Amino acid sequence: MAIELETILRPVDHPVPPFPPKYMQVASGEMMVVRQIDREEVPELLPHVEPLLHVERDYYDIVSARVYAELLAYYRHRVQDEYVLVAQIDGELAAIVNGRFLNADVGVSYHTLALRRGLRVGAHAFAAKMEYHIDIVKQKEVLIVAESPIGFRRWMIEYQLEKRFEVAHELGGVPSWALTKEIFDKARETLVVGRRPVPEALLKKAQAAILPPSSPPKPPQDLLAATRAMNDPTGTSLMLQRWKQEGKV
Amino acid sequence: MREVYVVGIGITSFSRLEYPLSEIAAYPAMQAMKECGLSKIDHLFVANMGASRINQQTALASAVVDTLSLTPAGAEAIENGPASGASAIKTGFMAVASGVHDVVMVTGAERMRAVNNLEATDFVATLSHPLAEYIYGVTLPSLAGMFTRLYMEKYGVTSRHLAMVAVKNHDNAMLNPFAHLHQKITVEAILDSPEAETNNPFVADPLRFFDCCPVSDGGACVILASKEVAQDVAKRNKKPIVRLTGIGQATDTHAVQERENPTDLLAVRGAAQQAFKMAGVKPSDVNVAELHDAFTILEIVESEEVGFFKKGEGHLALEKGLTSLTGQIPINTSGGLKGKGHPVGATGIGQAHEIVTQLRGEARKRQVKNAKIGFTCNFGGFGNNVVCLVFARED
Ligand SMILES: CC(C)(COP(=O)(O)OP(=O)(O)OC[C@H]1O[C@@H](n2cnc3c(N)ncnc32)[C@H](O)[C@@H]1OP(=O)(O)O)[C@@H](O)C(=O)NCCC(=O)NCCS
């Protein structure tokens, strides 16, 4: 009986071609590999996503909570036709992007989570998932929403996405935007990068283990507490304490 | 005129600070007060550029003095565009030098991340000429882009030189825990690699992403005092005494197009000359400098205009490494605006904070050996209102 129920609850994925891994140089001079992971690697990601739930800035908390749930749903077969791509620098997790194939023609972009700031790793990873939908799976368009202003700037403005406000996006009642093949073709030259094939050593390093991010986004500093504690001699040292913990001083 | 000393300093990290603006100004002020052990302040000057426009807050000084429980001390805000910080220090200097006050707090804060980048860019653009520039959509990156193009054609500066400034200042920022950007970059990756155009897209040709400073929140404070107070503080906290020895300020035409030679930054030249004259030192005496590199080109040009290098030779000095941390005249050891960040109204005070830190020998991994004389250049408008300061350690 239990097994029968599981066959009903567990969706069957449609066959799609895999995302061929690629690599690119980021501004730090390091090489970043973007590759698809399968279910077995999901448990390696979760411990790196969980701390971001507590980062109340740039919508990291909301986005990572959703990504966490989507990763679990993927791992435990509670979502159909989802895929997950990761970006790694020297094995270290730099970004996670995921999405789903709604039908043969339309894709749904779920989320983009950058675990290292300031290198456009999020933008590179997002471009890779659009490439997956449009070039590899040959879909006609991808439905996209943004939680954060920076996401809005990166996707809606930089790609000049089309409005699809009449279509409800799976993530909720927020207005949808769409990336069509035509839009992607226009963006290709400036926004979409990557070289293939990935040199063997680079790919092997990435596949060997998903290492923890070295400088993940952190919760905002507790400036308020320090300021209020004017006459408390420990008040002004809060920030210093934090830096000491982080090895910055 | 009395001598004026810096007796206390404080700073927040420059980044995104999701706190009320008055608290961002108050936090470094508390640090500074704690450092010098002074709890009685005669007067406050609060530097800020955008509170009324982007934070819907006016009369910031009244908020800050109350947040700090320093009432009934006098307090007023100083707004002079991106040069507000150094302008406030200059005003504080005059208050102490004249004998009107003995202890003056100069604190600055900006909370630009309260709005999105597009609004922040528009807010900064309001410093341009309303009829000759702003209404045509001029922004600071666009003015700097045109300026850079001219400079390249005239003096042979290349994109590589600009990238070298960015790499140097990102490297310095890595050593500064207060800096906004802690990210190493390489010239190859932002200029030469097949991915360079995407990693480092054009913002205002020829300026690219890594030629521009980030948009930051942040606060910084210096406490200025008379000699008697400074000596008393030094006895207690055993820190080297730093004197503010020179101030200079000059202006230029509001609209850049009206300048006879737009590649000359006459206000920078004039402000620096005044500051050096007052301090009784030459540019070659300076051991460490913070220049206003809102765009990488500005570090190069200011290094010439203030007299460190001949006109048109700043990029050659950079090439030789003369401006690096171990060079002849290390520039922007804090990371500069490029790496440390640019909370506009607080920037000039942030520059002073770095110089005092260096002169006291407290800059840890980025310490310039035996730094005795320091210099700051705080550039307002597109070079139309500039304040320069000279500091000296007294042994
Ligand atoms: C949206 C997102 C994926 C974009 O990632 P990205 O393309 O790698 O871009 P980043 O977020 O690193 O870009 C911003 C960083 O660039 C850097 N930067 C900004 N201006 C800069 C400049 N002039 N020079 C150098 N670096 C600069 C800063 O470090 C900035 O970080 P800060 O906002 O903490 O100051 C990422 O911000 C993210 O994961 N956000 C949280 C989740 C989210 O919003 N996802 C998308 C939902 S729609």
XYZ file of N, CA and C and ligand atoms in Angstrom, chain A residues 57-60 63-64 111-124 145-148 150-155, chain B residues 15-16 113 117 170 180-181 209-215 338, ligand 1:
183
model
N 19.092 40.188 4.480
C 19.443 41.277 3.573
C 19.386 40.741 2.161
N 19.084 41.647 1.233
C 18.997 41.277 -0.180
C 18.099 40.069 -0.409
N 17.160 39.834 0.479
C 16.214 38.711 0.346
C 16.899 37.355 0.376
N 18.110 37.303 0.918
C 18.787 36.005 1.037
C 17.946 35.036 1.857
N 14.928 33.810 -0.314
C 15.385 33.027 -1.469
C 16.015 31.715 -1.005
N 16.827 31.762 0.060
C 17.482 30.521 0.472
C 16.477 29.558 1.102
N 15.248 29.838 -8.812
C 16.061 30.802 -8.061
C 17.520 30.846 -8.480
N 18.138 31.944 -8.080
C 19.581 32.114 -8.255
C 20.122 32.567 -6.919
N 21.089 31.864 -6.421
C 21.637 32.173 -5.106
C 23.155 32.285 -5.240
N 23.664 33.490 -5.022
C 25.117 33.683 -5.106
C 25.701 33.557 -3.708
N 26.702 32.704 -3.558
C 27.309 32.532 -2.233
C 28.632 33.272 -2.117
N 29.023 33.915 -3.197
C 30.192 34.788 -3.141
C 29.806 36.060 -3.865
N 29.996 37.204 -3.192
C 29.513 38.462 -3.762
C 30.609 39.159 -4.547
N 30.160 39.938 -5.520
C 31.064 40.861 -6.185
C 31.801 40.297 -7.386
N 31.490 39.078 -7.801
C 32.175 38.492 -8.959
C 31.195 38.171 -10.080
N 29.970 38.617 -9.968
C 28.919 38.305 -10.942
C 28.710 36.798 -11.077
N 29.039 36.041 -10.040
C 28.854 34.594 -10.165
C 27.366 34.276 -10.335
N 26.513 35.069 -9.670
C 25.071 34.860 -9.792
C 24.628 35.096 -11.232
N 25.145 36.160 -11.823
C 24.774 36.489 -13.205
C 25.242 35.394 -14.165
N 26.463 34.906 -13.964
C 26.974 33.837 -14.837
C 26.128 32.573 -14.692
N 10.642 35.412 -12.171
C 10.239 36.478 -11.243
C 11.468 36.912 -10.453
N 11.357 38.035 -9.779
C 12.483 38.491 -8.943
C 11.973 38.799 -7.550
N 12.713 38.366 -6.560
C 12.383 38.747 -5.181
C 13.102 40.044 -4.819
N 14.347 40.159 -5.283
C 15.181 41.254 -4.777
C 15.430 42.310 -5.851
N 18.245 43.632 -6.594
C 19.440 43.313 -7.374
C 19.118 42.255 -8.413
N 18.246 41.303 -8.044
C 17.801 40.297 -9.011
C 17.044 40.968 -10.148
N 16.178 41.910 -9.794
C 15.398 42.621 -10.812
C 16.327 43.327 -11.790
N 17.392 43.945 -11.226
C 18.323 44.662 -12.100
C 19.069 43.702 -13.012
N 19.514 42.600 -12.408
C 20.293 41.636 -13.181
C 19.460 40.965 -14.289
N 18.217 40.592 -13.962
C 17.463 39.826 -14.959
C 16.546 40.728 -15.787
N 29.425 49.464 3.857
C 28.780 48.335 3.173
C 27.311 48.658 3.092
N 26.486 47.723 3.452
C 25.063 48.011 3.608
C 24.770 48.015 5.094
N 22.141 53.019 0.392
C 21.564 51.743 -0.014
C 20.091 51.637 0.371
N 20.034 51.201 -6.910
C 21.179 51.823 -7.574
C 20.801 52.912 -8.561
N 41.582 47.304 -4.711
C 40.908 46.100 -4.190
C 41.872 45.335 -3.280
N 34.251 48.038 2.071
C 33.041 47.456 1.476
C 33.383 46.196 0.677
N 34.401 46.283 -0.168
C 34.694 45.147 -1.052
C 35.902 44.367 -0.546
N 32.797 48.563 -15.182
C 32.293 48.296 -13.833
C 33.372 48.463 -12.757
N 34.530 47.839 -12.973
C 35.565 47.884 -11.940
C 36.330 49.211 -11.929
N 35.932 50.148 -12.775
C 36.499 51.493 -12.686
C 35.656 52.379 -11.776
N 34.522 51.867 -11.345
C 33.597 52.691 -10.555
C 33.552 52.218 -9.107
N 33.386 53.172 -8.199
C 33.268 52.780 -6.795
C 31.882 52.196 -6.562
N 31.731 51.370 -5.526
C 30.394 50.856 -5.229
C 29.542 51.892 -4.505
N 28.269 51.619 -4.402
C 27.358 52.475 -3.636
C 27.323 51.914 -2.209
N 37.158 53.184 -4.279
C 36.963 52.007 -5.126
C 36.809 50.736 -4.309
C 20.832 38.458 -7.185
C 22.185 37.731 -7.154
C 21.998 36.298 -7.567
C 23.157 38.455 -8.094
O 24.407 37.855 -7.962
P 25.701 38.419 -8.733
O 25.398 38.636 -10.164
O 26.804 37.477 -8.414
O 25.965 39.845 -8.142
P 26.344 40.296 -6.654
O 25.190 40.076 -5.743
O 27.643 39.715 -6.227
O 26.535 41.864 -6.981
C 26.531 42.830 -5.978
C 27.935 42.957 -5.387
O 28.810 43.472 -6.371
C 29.831 44.196 -5.703
N 29.945 45.515 -6.308
C 28.983 46.459 -6.440
N 29.491 47.540 -7.049
C 30.793 47.280 -7.288
C 31.839 48.020 -7.886
N 31.638 49.243 -8.372
N 33.064 47.457 -7.981
C 33.273 46.207 -7.507
N 32.313 45.449 -6.928
C 31.090 45.991 -6.822
C 29.448 44.314 -4.248
O 30.184 43.359 -3.531
C 28.010 43.962 -4.262
O 27.655 43.351 -3.049
P 26.913 44.222 -1.921
O 25.549 44.501 -2.482
O 26.898 43.351 -0.732
O 27.655 45.488 -1.751
C 22.777 37.759 -5.701
O 22.831 39.072 -5.252
C 21.972 36.935 -4.695
O 22.133 35.737 -4.582
N 21.090 37.617 -3.945
C 20.233 36.961 -2.959
C 19.204 36.084 -3.576
C 18.481 36.744 -4.704
O 18.100 37.883 -4.623
N 18.320 35.978 -5.785
C 17.644 36.414 -6.947
C 16.212 36.513 -6.684
S 15.455 37.317 -8.003
